[in-house]
Structures are given as structure tokens and as C-alpha cells.
């Protein structure tokens, strides 16, 4: 006889009892442990600067965008576009604008992959070696460069598979993952 699948599903009461609270917030009112946030805009509109500011706010336990208080934590920025010198300049620029101290800057770690790209599958294998709680936020900049070569960015099924990998990694590490996406260039209304 076929197993009774319905009997294995939790009831609403079971779900409520087994999850009495929400996941802990990292950016209060916006982002929790194990969640994914996407920052999406056209190229050269300041997405990476915005997320660098978020990283510094998390590391300092400060407000982001003058609205969202951040829990103090550690951030890993995985960048596959910038040379290390350019990344250092960007960090210095935003840190100076925020007037952060050296202790805050020590709470951000950088994995620069420019010139030695890795797919999200390779990155996930590396991140799986980390202890849960090693980082509170992991930034992926830029998303399109983390896609495996065989993945079509316009395939819903393929991108859903990529997000499943990101979600599993975020859940395992107890970190929020922030993906920086570029929209395609040009006028979008004709596409």
C-alpha cells in the first residue's frame, strides 16, 4: 500500500509548537538569519557601495539607511569583479564616510575571486566548511558571475536551483546572504 503522505505532514498546531519564535534578526525589520536578500539595479548605480555600507553597519551594530538598526556581527564579502586595490579603496571610502574604527573593519573579511572565478556550487562547498555562526552576513557580488557556465540566467528552473544552494548554505551557517544583481543594460521596456 502507498504511504499516507498526509499523515506525515505537520498540522498548523504542530508547526506553531515546534517554531515558537521567528529566526533572529540581523537587520531589524528587514533581514533574519538564514534569509536571502537581493539588491537589484542597473550597472554602475551604487549597489556595491550600498551593500558595503550595510556590511559596515552590521559590523558596527549601527543603523543602515538611517532606518534599520543592525545587530553587531561579522560579514564575509565574496567579490568576483574588483581587483583587491579597488575593493580596498571602496572599503576605505565608505568606512571614512561612516567614521568607523579599526575594530569594525576587522569584522569584515574579503574573499576576492577576480581572475579565479568560482561558481556558486564551488563557493558553497567552501562555505560548508565554516562553523555555524562564523558570519552573520555573506555578500555575493556579482551574482551573474557565480552562475555555473551551463546555467541560463533566463531559466527559472536553473535559477531556482541556484537559490536552493544559496538557501541551504544560509540555513546551515545561520547567516543572511545578500546577492548583488545587475539588470541588463539598455532600456528595459523594449525587452
mmCIF file of C-alpha atoms in Angstrom:
data_model
loop_
_atom_site.group_PDB
_atom_site.id
_atom_site.type_symbol
_atom_site.label_atom_id
_atom_site.label_comp_id
_atom_site.label_asym_id
_atom_site.label_seq_id
_atom_site.Cartn_x
_atom_site.Cartn_y
_atom_site.Cartn_z
ATOM 1 C CA UNK A 1 0.000 0.000 0.000
ATOM 2 C CA UNK A 2 1.079 3.550 -0.709
ATOM 3 C CA UNK A 3 2.262 5.511 2.318
ATOM 4 C CA UNK A 4 -0.184 8.091 3.658
ATOM 5 C CA UNK A 5 1.724 11.293 2.869
ATOM 6 C CA UNK A 6 -0.878 13.497 4.538
ATOM 7 C CA UNK A 7 -0.283 11.714 7.846
ATOM 8 C CA UNK A 8 3.417 12.725 7.778
ATOM 9 C CA UNK A 9 2.717 16.440 7.273
ATOM 10 C CA UNK A 10 2.693 18.639 10.384
ATOM 11 C CA UNK A 11 -0.550 20.286 11.387
ATOM 12 C CA UNK A 12 -0.700 24.038 11.931
ATOM 13 C CA UNK A 13 -0.611 23.374 15.665
ATOM 14 C CA UNK A 14 2.482 21.164 15.290
ATOM 15 C CA UNK A 15 4.199 23.892 13.272
ATOM 16 C CA UNK A 16 3.354 26.618 15.800
ATOM 17 C CA UNK A 17 4.553 24.483 18.726
ATOM 18 C CA UNK A 18 7.798 23.452 17.022
ATOM 19 C CA UNK A 19 8.627 27.039 15.988
ATOM 20 C CA UNK A 20 7.610 29.296 18.878
ATOM 21 C CA UNK A 21 9.687 32.257 17.646
ATOM 22 C CA UNK A 22 10.921 33.737 14.392
ATOM 23 C CA UNK A 23 14.568 33.487 13.382
ATOM 24 C CA UNK A 24 16.851 36.079 14.940
ATOM 25 C CA UNK A 25 17.064 39.402 13.124
ATOM 26 C CA UNK A 26 20.327 40.714 11.738
ATOM 27 C CA UNK A 27 18.914 43.881 10.171
ATOM 28 C CA UNK A 28 15.910 44.619 12.382
ATOM 29 C CA UNK A 29 12.679 44.759 10.420
ATOM 30 C CA UNK A 30 14.374 43.624 7.217
ATOM 31 C CA UNK A 31 16.688 40.585 7.321
ATOM 32 C CA UNK A 32 16.932 37.470 9.506
ATOM 33 C CA UNK A 33 19.367 34.585 9.915
ATOM 34 C CA UNK A 34 19.145 32.107 7.030
ATOM 35 C CA UNK A 35 17.383 34.546 4.683
ATOM 36 C CA UNK A 36 18.430 35.842 1.289
ATOM 37 C CA UNK A 37 18.235 39.478 0.229
ATOM 38 C CA UNK A 38 18.637 40.664 -3.345
ATOM 39 C CA UNK A 39 19.902 44.103 -4.288
ATOM 40 C CA UNK A 40 18.955 44.599 -7.948
ATOM 41 C CA UNK A 41 19.615 47.630 -10.166
ATOM 42 C CA UNK A 42 21.308 48.705 -13.365
ATOM 43 C CA UNK A 43 25.105 48.584 -13.616
ATOM 44 C CA UNK A 44 27.041 51.467 -12.051
ATOM 45 C CA UNK A 45 24.184 52.676 -9.823
ATOM 46 C CA UNK A 46 25.947 52.121 -6.479
ATOM 47 C CA UNK A 47 24.677 48.669 -5.454
ATOM 48 C CA UNK A 48 28.079 47.553 -4.187
ATOM 49 C CA UNK A 49 28.583 50.802 -2.240
ATOM 50 C CA UNK A 50 25.133 50.356 -0.699
ATOM 51 C CA UNK A 51 25.972 46.810 0.394
ATOM 52 C CA UNK A 52 29.420 47.855 1.638
ATOM 53 C CA UNK A 53 27.601 50.363 3.814
ATOM 54 C CA UNK A 54 25.310 47.548 5.018
ATOM 55 C CA UNK A 55 28.367 45.421 5.850
ATOM 56 C CA UNK A 56 29.884 48.228 7.921
ATOM 57 C CA UNK A 57 26.554 48.839 9.675
ATOM 58 C CA UNK A 58 26.343 45.160 10.637
ATOM 59 C CA UNK A 59 29.960 45.053 11.791
ATOM 60 C CA UNK A 60 29.454 48.154 13.916
ATOM 61 C CA UNK A 61 25.965 47.311 15.166
ATOM 62 C CA UNK A 62 24.813 50.613 13.667
ATOM 63 C CA UNK A 63 21.873 51.889 11.638
ATOM 64 C CA UNK A 64 21.683 51.297 7.902
ATOM 65 C CA UNK A 65 19.987 53.845 5.654
ATOM 66 C CA UNK A 66 19.192 55.839 8.829
ATOM 67 C CA UNK A 67 16.308 53.415 9.381
ATOM 68 C CA UNK A 68 17.305 49.819 10.067
ATOM 69 C CA UNK A 69 19.292 49.016 13.189
ATOM 70 C CA UNK A 70 21.722 46.145 12.658
ATOM 71 C CA UNK A 71 22.770 43.513 15.159
ATOM 72 C CA UNK A 72 26.551 43.624 15.584
ATOM 73 C CA UNK A 73 28.150 40.776 13.704
ATOM 74 C CA UNK A 74 30.693 39.559 11.181
ATOM 75 C CA UNK A 75 30.492 39.871 7.393
ATOM 76 C CA UNK A 76 32.112 37.968 4.544
ATOM 77 C CA UNK A 77 32.202 39.753 1.193
ATOM 78 C CA UNK A 78 32.843 37.415 -1.730
ATOM 79 C CA UNK A 79 33.681 39.654 -4.657
ATOM 80 C CA UNK A 80 34.361 38.428 -8.170
ATOM 81 C CA UNK A 81 34.567 41.737 -10.028
ATOM 82 C CA UNK A 82 37.045 44.072 -8.344
ATOM 83 C CA UNK A 83 40.792 43.990 -8.014
ATOM 84 C CA UNK A 84 41.838 43.938 -4.346
ATOM 85 C CA UNK A 85 43.153 47.518 -4.637
ATOM 86 C CA UNK A 86 39.774 48.731 -5.877
ATOM 87 C CA UNK A 87 37.957 46.841 -3.127
ATOM 88 C CA UNK A 88 40.295 48.363 -0.525
ATOM 89 C CA UNK A 89 39.603 51.847 -1.887
ATOM 90 C CA UNK A 90 35.830 51.272 -1.790
ATOM 91 C CA UNK A 91 36.001 49.980 1.791
ATOM 92 C CA UNK A 92 38.165 52.935 2.828
ATOM 93 C CA UNK A 93 35.771 55.410 1.190
ATOM 94 C CA UNK A 94 32.655 54.029 2.878
ATOM 95 C CA UNK A 95 34.440 53.472 6.211
ATOM 96 C CA UNK A 96 35.640 57.095 6.200
ATOM 97 C CA UNK A 97 32.116 58.336 5.415
ATOM 98 C CA UNK A 98 30.766 56.224 8.319
ATOM 99 C CA UNK A 99 33.708 57.150 10.578
ATOM 100 C CA UNK A 100 34.205 53.527 11.616
ATOM 101 C CA UNK A 101 37.080 52.303 13.711
ATOM 102 C CA UNK A 102 39.639 49.583 13.031
ATOM 103 C CA UNK A 103 37.766 47.081 15.219
ATOM 104 C CA UNK A 104 34.725 47.384 12.936
ATOM 105 C CA UNK A 105 36.865 46.894 9.827
ATOM 106 C CA UNK A 106 38.392 43.760 11.395
ATOM 107 C CA UNK A 107 34.891 42.219 11.471
ATOM 108 C CA UNK A 108 34.684 42.157 7.644
ATOM 109 C CA UNK A 109 36.568 39.517 5.717
ATOM 110 C CA UNK A 110 37.054 39.609 1.966
ATOM 111 C CA UNK A 111 37.336 36.735 -0.479
ATOM 112 C CA UNK A 112 38.462 38.235 -3.781
ATOM 113 C CA UNK A 113 37.831 35.933 -6.732
ATOM 114 C CA UNK A 114 38.587 38.233 -9.652
ATOM 115 C CA UNK A 115 40.647 36.292 -12.173
ATOM 116 C CA UNK A 116 39.875 32.978 -10.485
ATOM 117 C CA UNK A 117 36.105 32.785 -10.704
ATOM 118 C CA UNK A 118 34.163 30.106 -8.884
ATOM 119 C CA UNK A 119 30.576 29.081 -9.427
ATOM 120 C CA UNK A 120 28.121 29.256 -6.555
ATOM 121 C CA UNK A 121 28.435 25.466 -6.308
ATOM 122 C CA UNK A 122 32.185 25.767 -5.687
ATOM 123 C CA UNK A 123 31.687 28.657 -3.259
ATOM 124 C CA UNK A 124 29.027 26.685 -1.360
ATOM 125 C CA UNK A 125 31.459 23.766 -0.919
ATOM 126 C CA UNK A 126 33.993 26.182 0.586
ATOM 127 C CA UNK A 127 31.402 27.832 2.830
ATOM 128 C CA UNK A 128 30.148 24.438 4.031
ATOM 129 C CA UNK A 129 33.497 24.043 5.824
ATOM 130 C CA UNK A 130 32.728 27.038 8.046
ATOM 131 C CA UNK A 131 31.273 26.694 11.518
ATOM 132 C CA UNK A 132 27.682 27.809 12.006
ATOM 133 C CA UNK A 133 27.745 31.430 13.162
ATOM 134 C CA UNK A 134 31.157 32.230 11.644
ATOM 135 C CA UNK A 135 29.477 35.061 9.718
ATOM 136 C CA UNK A 136 26.193 36.863 10.161
ATOM 137 C CA UNK A 137 26.053 38.185 6.585
ATOM 138 C CA UNK A 138 27.623 36.810 3.412
ATOM 139 C CA UNK A 139 27.673 39.093 0.361
ATOM 140 C CA UNK A 140 27.838 37.678 -3.182
ATOM 141 C CA UNK A 141 28.975 40.385 -5.615
ATOM 142 C CA UNK A 142 28.144 39.983 -8.501
ATOM 143 C CA UNK A 143 25.518 37.257 -8.769
ATOM 144 C CA UNK A 144 25.810 36.645 -12.526
ATOM 145 C CA UNK A 145 29.479 35.739 -12.192
ATOM 146 C CA UNK A 146 28.635 32.995 -9.665
ATOM 147 C CA UNK A 147 26.381 31.190 -12.122
ATOM 148 C CA UNK A 148 27.806 27.891 -13.413
ATOM 149 C CA UNK A 149 28.721 28.056 -17.103
ATOM 150 C CA UNK A 150 25.856 25.786 -18.128
ATOM 151 C CA UNK A 151 23.186 27.848 -16.316
ATOM 152 C CA UNK A 152 20.931 30.080 -18.410
ATOM 153 C CA UNK A 153 20.181 33.205 -16.372
ATOM 154 C CA UNK A 154 16.735 33.345 -18.022
ATOM 155 C CA UNK A 155 15.797 29.804 -16.958
ATOM 156 C CA UNK A 156 13.504 29.883 -13.932
ATOM 157 C CA UNK A 157 14.298 26.255 -13.131
ATOM 158 C CA UNK A 158 18.058 26.817 -13.284
ATOM 159 C CA UNK A 159 17.939 29.953 -11.131
ATOM 160 C CA UNK A 160 15.605 28.210 -8.647
ATOM 161 C CA UNK A 161 18.279 25.515 -8.332
ATOM 162 C CA UNK A 162 20.933 28.165 -7.651
ATOM 163 C CA UNK A 163 18.752 29.775 -4.978
ATOM 164 C CA UNK A 164 18.216 26.373 -3.383
ATOM 165 C CA UNK A 165 22.002 26.127 -2.971
ATOM 166 C CA UNK A 166 22.147 29.661 -1.513
ATOM 167 C CA UNK A 167 19.233 28.956 0.850
ATOM 168 C CA UNK A 168 20.789 25.688 2.064
ATOM 169 C CA UNK A 169 24.110 27.434 2.716
ATOM 170 C CA UNK A 170 22.433 30.341 4.538
ATOM 171 C CA UNK A 171 20.409 27.953 6.669
ATOM 172 C CA UNK A 172 23.400 25.740 7.521
ATOM 173 C CA UNK A 173 25.559 28.723 8.520
ATOM 174 C CA UNK A 174 22.814 30.743 10.215
ATOM 175 C CA UNK A 175 23.824 33.694 8.052
ATOM 176 C CA UNK A 176 21.894 36.015 5.795
ATOM 177 C CA UNK A 177 23.081 36.039 2.187
ATOM 178 C CA UNK A 178 22.970 39.265 0.187
ATOM 179 C CA UNK A 179 23.112 38.858 -3.604
ATOM 180 C CA UNK A 180 24.003 41.832 -5.777
ATOM 181 C CA UNK A 181 22.348 41.572 -9.190
ATOM 182 C CA UNK A 182 22.911 43.636 -12.308
ATOM 183 C CA UNK A 183 19.944 44.138 -14.555
ATOM 184 C CA UNK A 184 20.778 44.001 -18.249
ATOM 185 C CA UNK A 185 21.963 47.196 -19.872
ATOM 186 C CA UNK A 186 19.738 49.370 -22.016
ATOM 187 C CA UNK A 187 16.091 50.323 -21.939
ATOM 188 C CA UNK A 188 14.143 47.516 -20.256
ATOM 189 C CA UNK A 189 10.733 48.395 -21.731
ATOM 190 C CA UNK A 190 11.675 47.062 -25.159
ATOM 191 C CA UNK A 191 12.704 43.652 -23.821
#
